[in-house]
XYZ file of N, CA and C in Angstrom:
318
model
N 13.838 14.710 -28.501
C 15.117 14.531 -29.160
C 16.259 13.932 -28.598
N 16.654 12.852 -29.490
C 17.611 12.327 -28.621
C 19.145 12.377 -28.356
N 19.774 12.263 -27.456
C 21.026 12.822 -27.610
C 21.924 12.188 -28.352
N 22.613 12.564 -29.306
C 23.638 11.770 -30.273
C 24.917 11.087 -29.163
N 25.239 11.854 -28.362
C 26.672 11.610 -27.728
C 26.216 11.020 -26.374
N 26.404 9.796 -26.189
C 26.021 9.064 -24.863
C 26.389 9.720 -23.648
N 27.779 9.952 -23.828
C 28.542 10.565 -22.607
C 28.012 12.466 -22.173
N 27.192 12.630 -22.948
C 26.994 14.156 -22.838
C 25.702 14.021 -21.514
N 25.356 15.631 -21.858
C 24.343 15.541 -20.954
C 22.734 14.938 -21.554
N 22.414 14.620 -20.109
C 21.108 13.674 -20.214
C 19.768 14.487 -20.141
N 18.557 14.259 -20.673
C 17.228 14.879 -20.471
C 17.240 15.173 -18.800
N 16.672 16.002 -18.344
C 16.341 15.979 -16.365
C 15.556 14.240 -15.752
N 14.330 14.708 -17.012
C 13.337 13.599 -16.941
C 14.289 12.058 -16.839
N 15.032 12.134 -17.384
C 15.695 10.679 -17.244
C 16.918 10.378 -16.066
N 17.252 11.634 -15.792
C 18.212 11.486 -14.636
C 17.135 11.104 -13.440
N 15.840 11.986 -13.236
C 15.290 11.476 -12.204
C 14.629 10.295 -12.165
N 14.081 9.935 -13.456
C 13.691 8.574 -13.351
C 14.851 7.508 -13.021
N 15.914 7.810 -13.260
C 17.013 6.485 -12.719
C 17.208 6.941 -11.504
N 17.007 7.957 -10.820
C 17.419 8.235 -9.430
C 16.030 7.620 -8.505
N 14.982 7.858 -9.006
C 13.685 7.534 -8.193
C 13.688 5.950 -8.397
N 14.070 5.327 -9.192
C 13.949 3.790 -9.342
C 15.048 3.502 -8.509
N 16.543 4.333 -8.545
C 17.521 3.572 -7.452
C 17.313 3.947 -5.900
N 16.429 4.527 -5.744
C 16.480 5.049 -4.407
C 15.035 4.419 -3.867
N 14.251 3.961 -4.942
C 12.903 3.441 -4.315
C 12.116 4.428 -3.877
N 11.743 5.504 -4.424
C 10.457 6.600 -4.158
C 9.373 6.188 -4.966
N 9.369 5.503 -5.484
C 7.817 4.722 -6.610
C 7.668 4.101 -5.671
N 8.101 3.172 -4.561
C 7.619 1.948 -4.287
C 6.741 2.787 -2.763
N 8.200 3.800 -2.394
C 7.522 4.588 -1.295
C 6.351 5.384 -1.464
N 6.064 5.905 -2.885
C 5.053 6.646 -3.055
C 3.515 5.866 -2.969
N 3.731 4.619 -3.652
C 3.025 3.520 -3.871
C 2.493 3.356 -2.450
N 3.392 2.806 -1.580
C 3.179 2.596 0.042
C 2.427 3.341 0.390
N 2.699 4.743 0.630
C 2.316 6.149 1.079
C 0.597 6.099 0.724
N 0.333 6.031 -0.814
C -0.732 6.299 -1.559
C -1.467 4.840 -0.756
N -1.182 3.708 -0.974
C -2.107 2.354 0.054
C -2.497 2.910 1.363
N -1.361 3.288 2.056
C -1.882 3.710 3.225
C -2.981 4.674 3.262
N -2.676 5.979 2.717
C -3.941 6.835 2.766
C -5.237 6.340 2.491
N -5.227 5.671 1.515
C -6.332 4.919 1.027
C -7.185 3.532 2.144
N -6.255 2.990 2.967
C -6.478 2.484 3.958
C -7.044 3.130 4.865
N -6.649 4.128 5.402
C -6.822 4.969 5.985
C -8.437 5.373 5.959
N -8.805 6.184 4.871
C -9.841 6.403 4.604
C -10.833 5.217 4.252
N -10.314 4.129 4.129
C -11.884 3.133 3.652
C -11.908 2.560 5.233
N -10.842 2.397 6.040
C -11.032 1.682 7.394
C -11.968 2.771 8.395
N -11.562 3.926 8.527
C -12.011 5.268 9.229
C -11.356 5.274 10.280
N -11.786 6.617 11.233
C -11.033 6.863 12.125
C -11.119 6.054 13.205
N -12.188 5.280 13.583
C -12.166 4.253 14.687
C -11.185 3.071 14.673
N -10.367 2.718 13.585
C -9.752 1.512 13.245
C -8.877 1.819 12.847
N -8.278 3.220 12.502
C -7.214 3.538 11.528
C -5.813 2.982 12.518
N -5.989 3.228 13.789
C -4.779 3.288 15.036
C -4.268 1.575 15.213
N -5.874 1.238 14.857
C -5.857 -0.655 15.359
C -5.318 -1.549 14.576
N -4.777 -1.035 13.343
C -4.392 -1.217 12.030
C -3.023 -1.201 11.611
N -2.631 -2.182 10.690
C -0.754 -1.738 10.380
C -0.957 -2.505 8.723
N -0.798 -2.167 8.024
C -0.673 -2.681 6.400
C 0.492 -3.062 6.437
N 0.525 -4.558 5.878
C 2.025 -5.154 5.680
C 2.063 -5.006 4.059
N 2.633 -6.420 3.551
C 3.334 -6.399 1.915
C 1.886 -6.765 1.056
N 2.040 -6.396 -0.189
C 0.887 -7.031 -0.960
C 1.941 -8.116 -1.665
N 1.115 -9.581 -1.399
C 1.983 -10.847 -2.252
C 1.121 -11.155 -2.986
N 1.381 -11.464 -4.264
C 0.573 -12.349 -5.268
C -0.817 -11.912 -4.978
N -0.999 -10.313 -4.998
C -2.026 -9.466 -4.996
C -2.904 -9.720 -3.956
N -2.465 -9.871 -2.507
C -3.105 -10.134 -1.781
C -2.269 -9.164 -0.483
N -2.908 -8.468 -0.110
C -2.607 -7.256 1.046
C -2.536 -8.020 2.348
N -1.943 -7.886 3.038
C -1.777 -8.249 4.854
C -2.138 -7.203 5.643
N -3.201 -7.522 6.409
C -3.360 -6.318 7.297
C -3.518 -7.199 8.883
N -2.668 -6.442 9.717
C -2.620 -6.703 11.002
C -3.418 -5.675 11.952
N -4.239 -6.723 12.750
C -5.040 -5.899 13.616
C -4.838 -6.601 14.784
N -5.282 -5.431 16.023
C -4.810 -6.110 17.254
C -5.898 -6.197 18.344
N -7.175 -7.098 17.805
C -7.635 -7.859 18.555
C -8.805 -8.515 17.673
N -9.208 -9.691 18.289
C -9.867 -10.796 17.379
C -11.231 -10.278 17.077
N -11.961 -9.620 17.745
C -13.407 -8.868 17.274
C -13.092 -7.998 16.250
N -11.933 -7.217 16.122
C -11.598 -6.372 15.045
C -11.356 -6.898 13.701
N -10.861 -8.096 13.947
C -10.582 -8.829 12.845
C -11.686 -9.602 12.056
N -12.720 -10.250 13.433
C -13.675 -10.783 12.501
C -14.578 -9.779 11.875
N -15.021 -8.476 12.319
C -15.465 -7.476 11.990
C -15.040 -7.064 10.419
N -13.433 -6.827 10.518
C -12.692 -6.304 9.213
C -13.163 -7.655 8.287
N -12.913 -8.700 8.477
C -12.833 -9.713 7.468
C -13.945 -10.123 7.087
N -14.898 -10.299 8.171
C -16.347 -11.110 7.715
C -17.473 -10.520 7.235
N -17.473 -9.026 7.664
C -18.224 -7.997 7.300
C -18.131 -6.715 6.314
N -16.491 -6.650 6.788
C -16.294 -5.404 5.772
C -15.070 -5.675 5.129
N -14.814 -6.558 4.469
C -13.820 -6.831 3.475
C -14.203 -6.630 2.316
N -15.306 -7.130 1.113
C -15.673 -6.602 0.314
C -15.447 -5.086 0.162
N -15.992 -4.168 0.905
C -16.099 -2.772 0.882
C -14.928 -2.127 0.885
N -13.898 -2.928 1.844
C -12.573 -2.107 2.044
C -11.799 -2.879 0.719
N -12.050 -3.674 0.180
C -11.441 -4.393 -1.229
C -12.051 -3.366 -2.051
N -12.693 -3.115 -2.122
C -13.632 -2.457 -3.175
C -13.001 -0.761 -3.172
N -12.872 -0.180 -2.133
C -12.467 0.849 -1.866
C -10.522 1.206 -2.154
N -10.180 0.454 -1.720
C -8.409 0.290 -2.087
C -8.229 -0.265 -3.578
N -9.296 -1.105 -4.140
C -9.074 -0.998 -5.537
C -9.282 0.309 -6.519
N -10.589 0.633 -6.031
C -11.001 2.161 -6.658
C -9.331 3.507 -6.649
N -8.989 3.391 -5.285
C -8.129 4.318 -4.964
C -6.732 4.144 -5.335
N -6.442 2.914 -5.428
C -5.032 2.595 -5.998
C -5.370 1.159 -6.875
N -5.783 1.756 -8.310
C -5.530 0.483 -9.051
C -4.141 -0.176 -9.693
N -3.343 0.708 -9.805
C -2.089 0.310 -9.824
C -1.348 -0.876 -8.655
N -2.104 -1.138 -7.511
C -1.668 -1.872 -6.425
C -1.801 -3.452 -7.102
N -2.746 -3.237 -7.854
C -3.628 -4.754 -8.119
C -3.945 -5.877 -6.876
N -4.700 -5.328 -6.039
C -4.797 -5.735 -5.065
C -6.622 -6.832 -5.232
N -5.961 -8.144 -5.065
C -7.229 -8.779 -5.446
C -7.775 -9.683 -4.060
N -7.049 -9.461 -2.813
C -7.597 -9.784 -1.650
C -6.899 -9.621 -0.462
N -7.880 -9.353 0.287
C -6.994 -8.971 2.038
C -7.210 -9.847 3.003
N -5.664 -9.895 3.183
C -5.758 -11.451 4.753
C -5.326 -10.480 6.093
N -6.408 -10.878 6.832
C -5.909 -10.188 8.195
C -5.509 -11.016 9.129
N -4.711 -10.291 9.789
C -3.892 -11.514 11.347
C -4.051 -10.476 12.239
N -3.545 -11.173 13.561
C -3.993 -10.725 14.725
C -2.253 -10.111 14.987
N -2.168 -9.367 15.608
C -0.635 -9.061 15.750
C -0.624 -7.629 17.092
N 0.546 -7.320 17.065
C 0.983 -5.742 17.533
C 0.808 -4.609 16.320
N 0.230 -3.773 16.604
C 0.286 -2.739 15.489
C 0.941 -1.660 16.052
N 1.439 -1.306 17.160
C 2.187 -0.254 17.492
C 3.582 -0.533 17.196
N 4.793 0.651 16.648
C 6.007 0.405 16.040
C 6.743 1.403 16.932
């Protein structure tokens, strides 16, 4: 039921929705969800050797710590990894994976 007085109390769901949007909790949750999906897809052996970047225009950037690992992930496992991420995080709308060499420890 809508509140006739705009200055009066608001429903809790509206207040929480505004707070989450203001603080960026939705984006944080989506990032954590994507990280968990990546960790499951890539496996224990390579989890610590990779770092997720941003999703831009549907492409997720992944930094890896060694050229041989980049070759393995981009040439041999890319379709499998992309499929796993799409299934686990359909709202992320990932259409491509882009790999690059770099430092992964922060």
